[in-house]
Amino acid sequence: MEQREQWQADGHRAYPLVRVRQLVKNYYLGHTIVPALRGVDLDVWPGELVALMGPSGSGKSTFMNLLGCLDQPTAGRYLLSGVPVDELSPNELADVRNRSIGFVFQNFNLLPWMTALENVELPLTYMQMPAEERRRRAEMALTLVGLRTRAHHRPTELSGGQQQRVAIARALVTSPTLLLADEPTGNLDSQTSVQIMGILQELNRRGLTIILVTHEADIAAYCRRQVRFRDGRVVGDTLNSEPLEARLQLTHDHDHEQEGRKVTS
Amino acid sequence: MSFLRPETGASQHATLPQPAPLERSAFLPPVHAYRRARGFSAVYQGTRSALRALRANALRSLLTSLGIIIGVGAVIMMISISEGNAAAINQRLSALNPTQLTIFPGSARGTGGVSSGLGSAQSLTLDDANAIAQLSHVTAVSPLINAQGQLVAGDQNWSTSVVGVAPPYQQIGGWQLQDGSFISQDDEDSGHTVAVLGQTVVDNLFGPGADPVGQSVRINGVPFTVIGVLAPKGTTGGRNADDVVYVPYTTARQRLSGGRSLGQIVLTADSTSNVGLVQNEVEQLLEQRHNIANPQLDDFQISNQLQVLQSVQGTNQALTILLVSVASVSLVVGGIGIMNIMLVSVTERTREIGIRIAIGARPRDVMTQFLIEALVLSILGGLIGIVLGPVGAWVLTHFTTTPFVLDPLSVLLAFGVSALVGVVFGFYPAQRAARLDPIVALRTE
């Protein structure tokens, strides 16, 4: 874990962004207890790009929901930037989701009757930001994902990749410290998937911590760290010394467009 | 430095994003701390997004509001019609003096017996009237005889009611004199053939604007001298109060009614609150004077105008309450309609609620959103009802004789109730939305 040691040496980054200890989550089906997480320990350090992998039912989605403060653990600790999230009130949790966490979903989850710009503005309305500043920030976020010119289009008028970019802009607009992406490329073709991974990698390069769930090894290959789940436990935590670079692939793919759009090995 | 593009990249990719350069390494500048104060701006935002959501389902929103539209419209219409009725009745009753009591001779037993007996029995005497005048709280007493008279002056003639009264009647009837004077005690005592004419009678016999005081008029062939002209009271509820002639009671009895006994005795109490008291006193006095032990066998009947007034107004009030409660039922039904649609809406928009919670809406924010939507539905319905209700009432007054009355208070009340309906029936669906589990909500298709 030489990367972690280096961060710790930096001093100001000595504390993990996400610290999870013995996290347990049980679901109740009638009187039967269904354990989804059986004690997970994990630290995610600022600036990491982590892929959570595992078969369905392995607990990775449950873990994401807990990380995203959408759900409360049955037992265990979850510190986000040192804050014990498991002790927060519903309103405080809402504020954490609003300010500290950005969500990107597999099926984009944009509100169809709103324009791209209004969708991106939505998180800001919940922090009571004045309309003018809200609009300016939303435009900046859309510019960041390259969709400034599509600001007044509705989601149905955008391609899947564009919709996901709007969703990323919405996740970024409050300047969160953590971006959670649940199968962000699950509904996209491979070419578009590489573009989305390119955006995520670029954001990560600029300092954003990203945790994404995927069951595709192709996508995980873009991430420096890969955490494997099985039966509610972490069974593997490996560093990928040479993650794929989406931007190189995109240009590579462009140069060899005649040979097809295959972008992953 | 462009985004996602290596230095080596020579050509443009069609779908590659081209963002503007950013300061330093941050992806977006940090957000300042905002107070999460819920005030006017939150309500404004909520109303805007509610209007938008309702417009997206315009037909459904209209149908939902229809219950409130009809409810509010009906309540306003019913109140308007009832008040129009009340105004019409009050106008008709304004001629009544609430402190006035009238004593009719004859038995009160049996409705048929009353109508034939009233005024025909010879049970009331002038001494009765004088005795009543001695009672406390009685301000004026006058015997009264009604007769039909044919009046002739010069070549004009006019048929009207001639009423024999004593001098206090001027006060009882509330009459002002335009010219001359009213019947005096001397006229009364001596049985002078003098007459006081109402304005209508003067107009018909002497022409409008004439001053007939001192002139002679023949009533049923008997010559009378005109001593006064009454100031006009105008038409009250279809009856022309000015079409009347007053003569001294004794004169009427001797010369016009053929020696008949006293017709009625009219008196006034000093205040409306003493009317009942005076009525009891009079009843006891007359029973004593007529030697009647059993009140059932009274040979007179006292009519109390205050009672008439109160009973008519009470009936009208009861009618208003009935109509308004029927209309209110439709308001409640409208509210249930709103609740129904809001529940459907919450179910349909479960996913939207999940998204909003995921990006940082507090439960309160979700609750407010749906509450405002219900409120907007009911208030819009209420506003349309406020327009339609008075229009309906106005159209109805064209088919009836009642005047159109619109009480601004009823409009305000109906509007307030419609807003209340929105809050009450919107509360449960909104609460349900706020309590949704975001994970389940996000998984909903």
XYZ file of C-alpha atoms in Angstrom:
710
model
C 0.000 0.000 0.000
C 2.707 2.424 -0.920
C 0.194 4.997 -2.130
C -1.451 5.232 1.282
C 1.879 5.591 3.019
C 2.762 8.414 0.704
C -0.517 10.226 1.514
C 0.014 9.719 5.185
C 3.436 11.214 4.752
C 1.810 14.272 3.201
C 0.359 15.007 6.624
C -2.659 17.052 5.645
C -4.179 14.025 4.002
C -3.461 11.779 6.920
C -7.059 10.934 7.622
C -9.155 8.671 5.401
C -12.202 10.239 3.735
C -14.213 7.086 4.391
C -13.474 4.895 7.399
C -15.719 1.883 7.869
C -15.328 -0.517 10.780
C -17.220 -3.769 11.296
C -20.183 -2.491 9.309
C -23.176 -4.825 9.543
C -26.480 -4.517 7.756
C -29.316 -6.949 8.209
C -32.619 -6.947 6.356
C -35.717 -8.423 7.852
C -38.050 -10.508 5.727
C -40.895 -11.244 8.083
C -39.130 -12.960 10.969
C -36.086 -14.099 9.015
C -32.930 -12.049 9.179
C -31.164 -11.620 5.858
C -27.600 -10.484 6.464
C -26.420 -8.206 3.650
C -23.165 -7.036 5.206
C -21.379 -9.196 7.764
C -18.733 -6.828 9.093
C -16.924 -4.707 6.527
C -13.707 -2.810 7.237
C -12.578 -0.328 4.628
C -10.663 2.941 4.397
C -10.880 5.152 1.342
C -8.286 7.891 1.186
C -8.768 11.312 -0.384
C -8.059 11.241 -4.092
C -8.667 7.540 -4.613
C -10.654 6.007 -7.482
C -12.075 2.778 -6.098
C -14.041 0.098 -7.899
C -16.328 -2.040 -5.757
C -16.783 -5.387 -7.464
C -18.590 -8.586 -6.799
C -21.494 -10.731 -7.962
C -25.059 -9.616 -7.347
C -26.049 -10.303 -3.756
C -22.505 -9.814 -2.564
C -23.502 -6.703 -0.593
C -21.788 -4.082 -2.712
C -25.009 -2.179 -3.432
C -26.002 -2.297 0.232
C -22.562 -0.947 1.049
C -22.985 1.875 -1.466
C -26.356 2.799 0.050
C -24.745 2.982 3.472
C -21.844 5.056 2.127
C -24.393 7.370 0.491
C -26.299 7.834 3.756
C -29.441 6.507 2.116
C -29.588 3.782 4.726
C -28.423 3.305 8.298
C -26.223 0.339 9.331
C -27.453 -2.274 11.781
C -24.111 -2.125 13.573
C -20.621 -0.777 13.072
C -19.057 2.588 12.465
C -18.990 4.789 9.404
C -16.904 7.952 9.541
C -17.161 10.332 6.580
C -14.385 12.927 6.806
C -14.138 11.934 10.455
C -17.847 12.542 11.093
C -19.694 9.560 12.610
C -22.485 9.367 10.071
C -24.295 6.630 11.980
C -25.047 9.133 14.730
C -26.607 11.823 12.529
C -30.286 12.802 12.504
C -32.371 12.390 9.329
C -32.031 16.101 8.576
C -28.261 16.032 9.059
C -28.052 12.971 6.817
C -29.999 14.871 4.162
C -27.471 17.695 4.408
C -24.564 15.248 4.104
C -26.146 13.775 0.953
C -26.703 17.269 -0.320
C -23.254 18.741 0.306
C -20.677 16.029 0.853
C -21.819 13.275 -1.482
C -22.641 13.223 -5.173
C -24.665 10.360 -6.624
C -24.458 8.927 -10.113
C -26.881 6.113 -10.932
C -26.971 3.384 -13.534
C -30.230 4.690 -15.025
C -29.239 8.370 -14.737
C -32.311 9.284 -12.639
C -32.909 12.687 -14.175
C -36.332 14.296 -13.801
C -37.771 14.085 -17.333
C -39.868 17.276 -17.285
C -36.927 19.453 -16.325
C -34.204 20.720 -18.608
C -30.616 19.590 -18.113
C -29.844 22.876 -16.386
C -32.814 22.565 -13.996
C -31.827 19.007 -13.164
C -28.337 20.168 -12.275
C -29.735 23.062 -10.216
C -31.929 20.769 -8.139
C -29.419 19.894 -5.353
C -28.665 23.601 -4.947
C -32.328 24.433 -4.348
C -32.205 22.199 -1.287
C -29.394 24.297 0.184
C -31.461 27.456 -0.380
C -28.920 28.966 -2.757
C -30.137 32.155 -4.482
C -31.463 31.517 -7.985
C -28.835 33.543 -9.791
C -25.887 31.810 -8.153
C -27.596 28.462 -8.583
C -27.869 29.004 -12.298
C -24.280 30.145 -12.610
C -22.979 27.108 -10.756
C -25.170 24.711 -12.718
C -23.858 26.196 -15.961
C -20.283 25.731 -14.709
C -21.001 22.093 -13.856
C -22.548 21.480 -17.275
C -19.545 23.137 -18.907
C -17.306 20.822 -16.937
C -18.922 17.761 -18.521
C -19.044 19.433 -21.930
C -22.805 19.925 -22.151
C -23.057 23.702 -21.861
C -24.758 23.863 -25.266
C -27.377 21.296 -24.230
C -28.379 23.113 -21.052
C -31.951 23.723 -22.191
C -32.604 20.269 -23.575
C -34.758 17.808 -21.709
C -33.309 14.382 -20.852
C -35.432 12.708 -23.539
C -33.705 14.879 -26.140
C -30.266 13.683 -25.030
C -28.374 10.460 -25.712
C -27.642 8.025 -22.888
C -24.085 9.235 -22.540
C -25.216 12.848 -22.471
C -27.834 12.052 -19.836
C -25.176 10.421 -17.680
C -22.974 13.471 -18.097
C -25.862 15.674 -16.915
C -26.195 13.335 -13.931
C -22.477 13.720 -13.207
C -22.835 17.498 -13.423
C -25.724 17.275 -10.946
C -23.554 15.193 -8.618
C -20.694 17.700 -8.851
C -22.657 20.916 -8.545
C -22.483 21.108 -4.751
C -18.703 20.440 -4.725
C -18.941 17.157 -2.839
C -15.927 15.463 -1.316
C -17.087 12.025 -2.407
C -18.650 10.871 -5.660
C -20.581 7.598 -5.525
C -21.369 5.952 -8.849
C -23.565 2.862 -8.931
C -22.893 1.033 -12.219
C -22.465 4.380 -14.028
C -21.835 2.658 -17.378
C -24.334 -0.174 -16.922
C -26.812 1.244 -19.426
C -24.278 2.550 -21.939
C -22.512 1.064 -24.914
C -18.792 0.454 -24.628
C -17.749 3.561 -26.560
C -19.871 5.827 -24.346
C -18.719 3.913 -21.267
C -15.142 4.838 -22.026
C -16.137 8.501 -22.352
C -17.868 8.424 -18.963
C -14.865 6.689 -17.398
C -12.696 9.360 -19.011
C -14.715 12.074 -17.269
C -14.534 10.265 -13.942
C -10.782 9.747 -14.315
C -10.288 13.410 -15.136
C -12.311 14.477 -12.097
C -10.269 12.059 -9.993
C -7.056 13.538 -11.374
C -8.287 16.917 -10.187
C -8.666 15.601 -6.681
C -12.187 14.154 -6.432
C -12.521 10.894 -4.502
C -14.699 8.446 -6.434
C -16.151 5.095 -5.428
C -17.933 3.205 -8.146
C -19.758 -0.093 -8.192
C -19.334 -2.293 -11.225
C -19.492 -5.939 -12.055
C -17.585 -5.454 -15.289
C -13.839 -6.105 -15.077
C -13.461 -3.822 -18.123
C -14.697 -0.850 -16.130
C -12.828 -1.767 -12.963
C -9.662 -1.788 -15.028
C -9.855 2.019 -15.160
C -9.632 2.222 -11.391
C -6.420 2.199 -9.417
C -7.942 0.294 -6.528
C -10.313 -2.640 -6.726
C -12.286 -3.942 -3.737
C -14.066 -7.280 -4.104
C -17.174 -8.249 -2.175
C -18.572 -11.707 -1.608
C -21.335 -12.766 0.773
C -21.313 -9.489 2.647
C -17.591 -9.346 3.245
C -14.589 -7.771 1.599
C -12.617 -10.641 0.062
C -10.081 -8.711 -1.956
C -8.485 -5.258 -1.927
C -5.891 -4.789 -4.643
C -4.062 -1.919 -6.214
C -3.870 -1.831 -9.983
C -0.495 -0.324 -10.703
C -1.344 0.402 -14.321
C -5.010 1.420 -14.691
C -6.303 1.986 -18.218
C -6.339 5.594 -19.347
C -9.672 6.387 -20.996
C -8.343 9.485 -22.743
C -5.589 7.526 -24.443
C -8.079 4.889 -25.512
C -10.446 7.459 -26.913
C -7.796 8.959 -29.129
C -6.478 5.520 -29.933
C -9.930 4.365 -30.828
C -10.474 7.461 -32.912
C -7.293 6.853 -34.845
C -8.366 3.304 -35.585
C -12.020 3.991 -36.178
C -11.954 1.951 -39.360
C -11.086 -1.141 -37.391
C -14.157 -0.890 -35.182
C -15.202 0.576 -31.901
C -13.736 -2.058 -29.632
C -12.150 -0.069 -26.848
C -11.307 -2.603 -24.183
C -8.834 -5.405 -24.322
C -5.591 23.175 -20.823
C -8.403 21.203 -22.295
C -10.184 18.444 -20.530
C -9.823 14.768 -21.423
C -7.484 15.595 -24.227
C -3.876 14.585 -24.231
C -1.282 16.919 -25.663
C -0.800 14.470 -28.505
C -4.463 14.536 -29.550
C -4.457 15.997 -33.024
C -8.006 15.751 -34.260
C -11.366 16.569 -32.728
C -13.623 13.793 -31.546
C -17.238 14.491 -32.359
C -18.696 13.627 -28.956
C -15.799 14.596 -26.733
C -16.620 17.211 -24.129
C -14.912 20.568 -24.508
C -15.096 22.239 -21.110
C -13.624 25.582 -20.197
C -10.347 25.619 -18.268
C -10.751 25.577 -14.510
C -8.876 27.315 -11.753
C -6.273 25.140 -10.102
C -7.168 21.543 -9.515
C -10.653 22.015 -8.133
C -13.513 20.779 -10.277
C -15.887 23.454 -8.980
C -15.392 26.276 -6.480
C -16.483 25.424 -2.953
C -20.025 26.231 -1.876
C -20.464 28.864 0.800
C -22.458 27.878 3.788
C -26.113 28.702 3.346
C -28.590 28.853 6.113
C -31.221 26.319 5.331
C -33.939 28.734 6.262
C -37.346 27.861 4.970
C -39.080 31.054 4.179
C -40.728 32.848 1.378
C -38.237 31.601 -1.209
C -38.901 27.962 -0.373
C -42.640 28.491 -0.731
C -42.100 30.390 -3.970
C -39.903 27.625 -5.367
C -42.379 25.009 -4.184
C -45.294 26.799 -5.778
C -43.456 27.143 -9.059
C -42.537 23.494 -9.240
C -46.043 22.502 -8.096
C -47.615 24.557 -10.889
C -45.272 22.845 -13.289
C -46.141 19.361 -12.064
C -49.853 20.162 -12.206
C -49.560 21.593 -15.706
C -47.867 18.408 -16.836
C -51.132 16.665 -15.934
C -53.501 19.475 -16.837
C -56.659 17.446 -17.434
C -56.204 15.416 -14.283
C -55.526 18.544 -12.254
C -58.682 20.179 -13.592
C -60.810 17.119 -12.830
C -59.327 16.968 -9.344
C -60.060 20.618 -8.742
C -63.602 20.174 -10.026
C -64.743 18.934 -6.636
C -63.407 22.064 -4.976
C -64.712 24.280 -7.787
C -68.224 22.916 -7.343
C -67.967 22.963 -3.562
C -66.763 26.537 -3.263
C -69.105 27.712 -6.023
C -72.080 26.017 -4.349
C -71.291 27.437 -0.906
C -70.985 30.977 -2.267
C -74.092 30.561 -4.392
C -76.149 29.209 -1.504
C -75.055 31.958 0.866
C -75.769 34.560 -1.796
C -79.254 33.211 -2.498
C -80.099 32.910 1.199
C -78.956 36.434 1.869
C -80.938 37.679 -1.105
C -83.976 35.944 0.363
C -83.309 37.434 3.769
C -82.981 40.881 2.236
C -86.291 40.472 0.409
C -88.052 39.290 3.563
C -86.541 42.021 5.706
C -87.681 44.592 3.200
C -91.194 43.220 3.416
C -91.027 43.157 7.206
C -89.529 46.599 7.625
C -93.056 48.039 7.936
C -93.465 46.027 11.108
C -92.732 47.742 14.364
C -90.999 45.198 16.608
C -92.315 46.797 19.808
C -95.911 46.711 18.599
C -98.600 44.411 20.007
C -102.017 44.009 18.448
C -104.970 42.658 20.414
C -107.690 41.049 18.311
C -111.074 40.194 19.738
C -112.221 36.593 19.400
C -111.075 33.171 20.409
C -107.687 31.754 19.556
C -108.995 28.199 19.521
C -108.773 26.370 16.208
C -107.403 27.883 13.075
C -110.755 27.962 11.299
C -112.433 29.547 14.322
C -109.768 32.180 14.560
C -110.157 33.480 11.068
C -113.897 33.818 11.301
C -113.845 35.059 14.890
C -111.053 37.584 14.600
C -112.406 41.097 14.755
C -116.012 39.983 14.595
C -116.502 39.312 18.282
C -117.444 42.285 20.348
C -115.219 41.553 23.294
C -112.834 44.519 23.385
C -113.976 47.815 24.816
C -112.602 51.297 25.030
C -112.269 50.779 28.776
C -109.975 47.856 28.054
C -107.778 50.182 26.013
C -107.747 52.788 28.781
C -106.849 50.142 31.363
C -103.993 48.887 29.214
C -102.662 52.427 28.921
C -102.133 52.409 32.711
C -99.761 49.409 32.546
C -96.030 49.937 32.995
C -93.725 49.740 29.962
C -96.629 50.659 27.667
C -95.817 53.813 25.717
C -98.909 54.235 23.566
C -102.292 52.587 23.198
C -104.867 53.139 20.533
C -108.107 51.392 19.640
C -108.387 50.697 15.955
C -111.247 50.162 13.570
C -110.742 49.171 9.978
C -113.301 50.119 7.351
C -113.398 50.307 3.605
C -114.249 53.800 2.392
C -115.280 55.454 -0.838
C -113.731 58.949 -0.882
C -115.032 61.765 -3.064
C -113.474 65.213 -3.457
C -114.796 67.445 -6.212
C -115.111 65.184 -9.278
C -112.436 62.732 -8.131
C -113.115 59.579 -6.143
C -110.848 56.953 -4.581
C -111.491 53.758 -2.687
C -109.197 52.926 0.187
C -109.064 51.696 3.761
C -110.274 54.145 6.367
C -108.910 53.498 9.811
C -110.355 54.861 12.996
C -107.650 55.527 15.557
C -106.938 57.497 18.726
C -104.270 60.285 18.861
C -101.490 57.978 20.235
C -101.637 56.068 16.970
C -99.378 58.650 15.354
C -96.604 57.427 17.613
C -97.510 53.720 17.190
C -97.519 53.937 13.398
C -94.445 56.134 13.366
C -96.147 58.779 11.222
C -94.729 62.200 10.425
C -97.015 64.926 9.102
C -96.290 66.793 5.910
C -99.058 69.360 6.378
C -101.574 70.156 9.116
C -101.866 68.024 12.227
C -102.870 64.542 13.378
C -106.139 63.707 15.134
C -106.333 65.493 18.487
C -107.845 64.331 21.773
C -110.639 66.863 21.240
C -111.439 65.365 17.804
C -111.487 61.996 19.464
C -113.659 63.023 22.402
C -116.129 64.986 20.335
C -116.270 62.680 17.370
C -115.341 65.418 14.875
C -115.568 64.518 11.220
C -111.922 65.187 10.436
C -109.524 63.085 8.385
C -105.776 62.734 7.921
C -104.878 61.575 4.397
C -101.991 59.507 3.165
C -99.930 60.813 0.248
C -101.385 58.408 -2.292
C -104.921 59.435 -1.377
C -104.016 63.126 -1.760
C -102.416 62.459 -5.153
C -105.514 60.681 -6.408
C -108.123 63.055 -5.053
C -106.449 66.456 -5.297
C -103.567 65.880 -7.681
C -99.845 65.551 -6.876
C -98.363 68.353 -4.809
C -101.734 69.787 -3.743
C -102.293 71.004 -0.164
C -105.795 69.789 0.760
C -105.726 70.841 4.426
C -109.003 72.565 5.272
C -110.771 71.157 2.228
C -113.683 68.822 2.412
C -113.821 65.187 1.406
C -116.798 62.815 1.524
C -116.188 59.388 2.975
C -119.042 56.971 2.293
C -121.223 60.041 1.840
C -120.242 61.712 5.130
C -118.423 65.031 4.739
C -115.054 65.181 6.534
C -112.586 68.053 6.833
C -109.004 67.307 5.935
C -106.808 68.358 8.877
C -103.508 66.783 7.906
C -101.450 65.073 5.233
C -99.039 62.271 6.207
C -95.429 62.346 5.113
C -94.913 59.531 2.576
C -93.436 56.241 3.831
C -93.230 54.636 0.432
C -94.070 51.148 -0.673
C -92.955 48.431 1.674
C -92.975 44.894 0.372
C -95.792 45.316 -2.104
C -98.108 47.149 0.278
C -98.525 50.880 -0.213
C -98.358 52.378 3.283
C -99.419 55.787 1.997
C -102.743 54.580 0.649
C -104.632 55.174 3.912
C -106.991 57.581 5.655
C -107.060 58.061 9.424
C -110.150 59.416 11.195
C -110.942 59.681 14.929
C -111.856 56.331 16.386
C -115.179 57.520 17.804
C -116.150 59.064 14.493
C -115.346 55.859 12.631
C -117.361 53.834 15.078
C -120.426 56.072 14.864
C -120.388 57.101 11.205
C -118.510 54.500 9.182
C -118.662 51.034 10.758
C -122.306 51.117 11.717
C -121.920 51.204 15.467
C -119.692 48.186 15.563
C -117.617 47.475 18.624
C -113.920 48.144 18.882
C -111.923 46.396 16.133
C -108.512 45.976 17.659
C -106.298 47.557 20.246
C -102.751 48.387 19.194
C -100.068 49.344 21.667
C -96.328 49.723 21.824
C -93.919 48.662 24.539
C -91.026 50.896 25.555
C -88.439 48.475 24.163
C -88.200 45.191 22.272
C -86.893 43.440 25.382
C -90.080 44.344 27.278
C -92.462 43.164 24.562
C -92.922 39.762 26.200
C -93.442 41.308 29.606
C -96.056 43.738 28.327
C -97.786 40.932 26.454
C -98.120 38.933 29.693
C -99.367 41.975 31.599
C -101.973 42.721 28.963
C -103.092 39.111 28.878
C -103.533 38.995 32.664
C -105.286 42.338 32.730
C -107.770 41.391 30.046
C -108.451 37.964 31.578
C -109.154 39.701 34.854
C -111.399 42.312 33.264
C -113.289 39.702 31.207
C -113.494 37.263 34.119
C -111.695 34.457 32.365
C -110.035 31.901 34.619
C -108.743 29.534 31.960
C -106.320 31.112 29.449
C -107.550 28.545 26.906
C -110.880 30.322 26.840
C -109.510 33.804 26.176
C -111.881 35.920 24.090
C -108.972 37.861 22.606
C -105.701 37.168 20.927
C -102.475 39.113 21.130
C -100.232 39.207 18.118
C -96.638 40.060 18.685
C -94.840 41.504 15.675
C -91.462 40.774 17.206
C -92.365 37.074 17.189
C -93.405 37.250 13.568
C -90.139 38.961 12.727
C -88.057 36.519 14.690
C -89.784 33.442 13.368
C -89.425 34.528 9.759
C -85.765 35.385 10.268
C -85.213 32.124 12.140
C -86.736 30.133 9.290
C -84.488 31.874 6.843
C -81.449 31.197 8.998
C -82.325 27.512 9.253
C -82.693 27.379 5.491
C -79.280 29.005 5.056
C -77.645 26.507 7.390
C -79.283 23.638 5.534
C -78.200 24.872 2.098
C -74.667 25.682 3.202
C -74.203 22.326 4.892
C -75.323 20.529 1.743
C -72.840 22.629 -0.238
C -70.126 21.940 2.345
C -70.539 18.225 1.802
C -69.448 18.745 -1.787
C -66.379 20.625 -0.490
C -65.449 17.646 1.640
C -66.023 15.309 -1.294
C -63.769 17.592 -3.325
C -61.133 17.302 -0.625
C -61.307 13.533 -0.732
C -60.818 13.771 -4.495
C -57.659 15.780 -3.926
C -56.393 13.266 -1.385
C -57.078 10.426 -3.810
C -55.187 12.070 -6.661
C -52.326 13.127 -4.406
C -51.944 9.523 -3.226
C -51.872 8.369 -6.847
C -49.376 11.108 -7.582
C -47.093 10.082 -4.715
C -47.169 6.485 -5.921
C -46.483 7.498 -9.506
C -43.660 9.751 -8.517
C -42.008 7.456 -6.007
C -38.858 7.441 -8.101
C -38.768 11.238 -8.276
C -39.079 11.358 -4.498
C -36.201 8.872 -4.220
C -34.027 11.039 -6.467
C -34.836 14.158 -4.482
C -34.003 12.455 -1.209
C -30.752 11.107 -2.672
C -29.575 14.551 -3.755
C -30.270 16.077 -0.362
C -33.969 16.853 0.146
C -34.941 16.678 3.784
C -38.123 14.792 4.642
C -39.605 18.212 5.343
C -38.734 19.387 1.813
C -40.584 16.464 0.254
C -43.522 17.003 2.573
C -43.659 20.710 1.694
C -43.537 19.945 -2.002
C -46.574 17.678 -1.961
C -48.447 19.811 0.524
C -47.972 22.849 -1.701
C -49.160 20.834 -4.674
C -52.359 19.877 -2.857
C -52.750 23.456 -1.692
C -52.284 24.845 -5.195
C -54.881 22.380 -6.521
C -57.447 23.362 -3.919
C -56.720 27.091 -4.046
C -56.927 27.161 -7.848
C -60.196 25.255 -7.581
C -61.335 27.694 -4.922
C -60.525 30.698 -7.102
C -62.468 29.272 -10.040
C -65.337 28.490 -7.660
C -65.251 32.060 -6.376
C -65.777 33.268 -9.932
C -68.438 30.687 -10.827
C -70.447 30.817 -7.576
C -71.509 34.480 -7.794
C -72.145 34.107 -11.535
C -74.480 31.188 -10.788
C -76.238 33.136 -8.042
C -76.590 36.164 -10.294
C -78.112 34.070 -13.079
C -80.553 32.500 -10.611
C -81.755 35.892 -9.357
C -82.891 36.561 -12.922
C -85.409 33.750 -12.624
C -86.665 34.750 -9.188
C -87.690 37.990 -7.536
C -84.979 37.905 -4.872
C -82.263 40.545 -5.132
C -78.615 39.606 -5.838
C -76.560 39.931 -2.670
C -72.863 38.967 -2.467
C -71.316 38.927 0.974
C -67.520 39.371 0.715
C -67.239 37.448 3.973
C -68.802 34.367 2.364
C -66.274 34.571 -0.485
C -63.435 34.854 2.001
C -64.844 31.995 4.034
C -65.233 29.705 1.020
C -61.698 30.499 -0.083
C -60.306 29.845 3.385
C -62.183 26.573 3.623
C -60.856 25.450 0.239
C -57.286 26.189 1.357
C -57.976 24.319 4.590
C -59.322 21.367 2.614
C -56.068 21.344 0.628
C -53.933 21.255 3.758
C -56.069 18.684 5.581
C -56.471 16.287 2.674
C -52.992 16.911 1.312
C -51.317 16.179 4.621
C -51.540 12.404 4.604
C -50.243 11.914 1.025
C -47.437 14.414 1.688
C -46.487 12.637 4.871
C -46.450 9.359 3.011
C -44.118 10.847 0.412
C -41.789 12.230 3.080
C -41.557 8.854 4.796
C -40.597 6.896 1.685
C -37.471 4.786 1.950
C -35.106 6.298 -0.636
C -33.587 2.926 -1.544
C -36.963 1.371 -2.269
C -38.064 4.562 -4.015
C -35.016 4.601 -6.283
C -35.566 0.975 -7.217
C -39.146 1.644 -8.288
C -39.692 1.644 -12.028
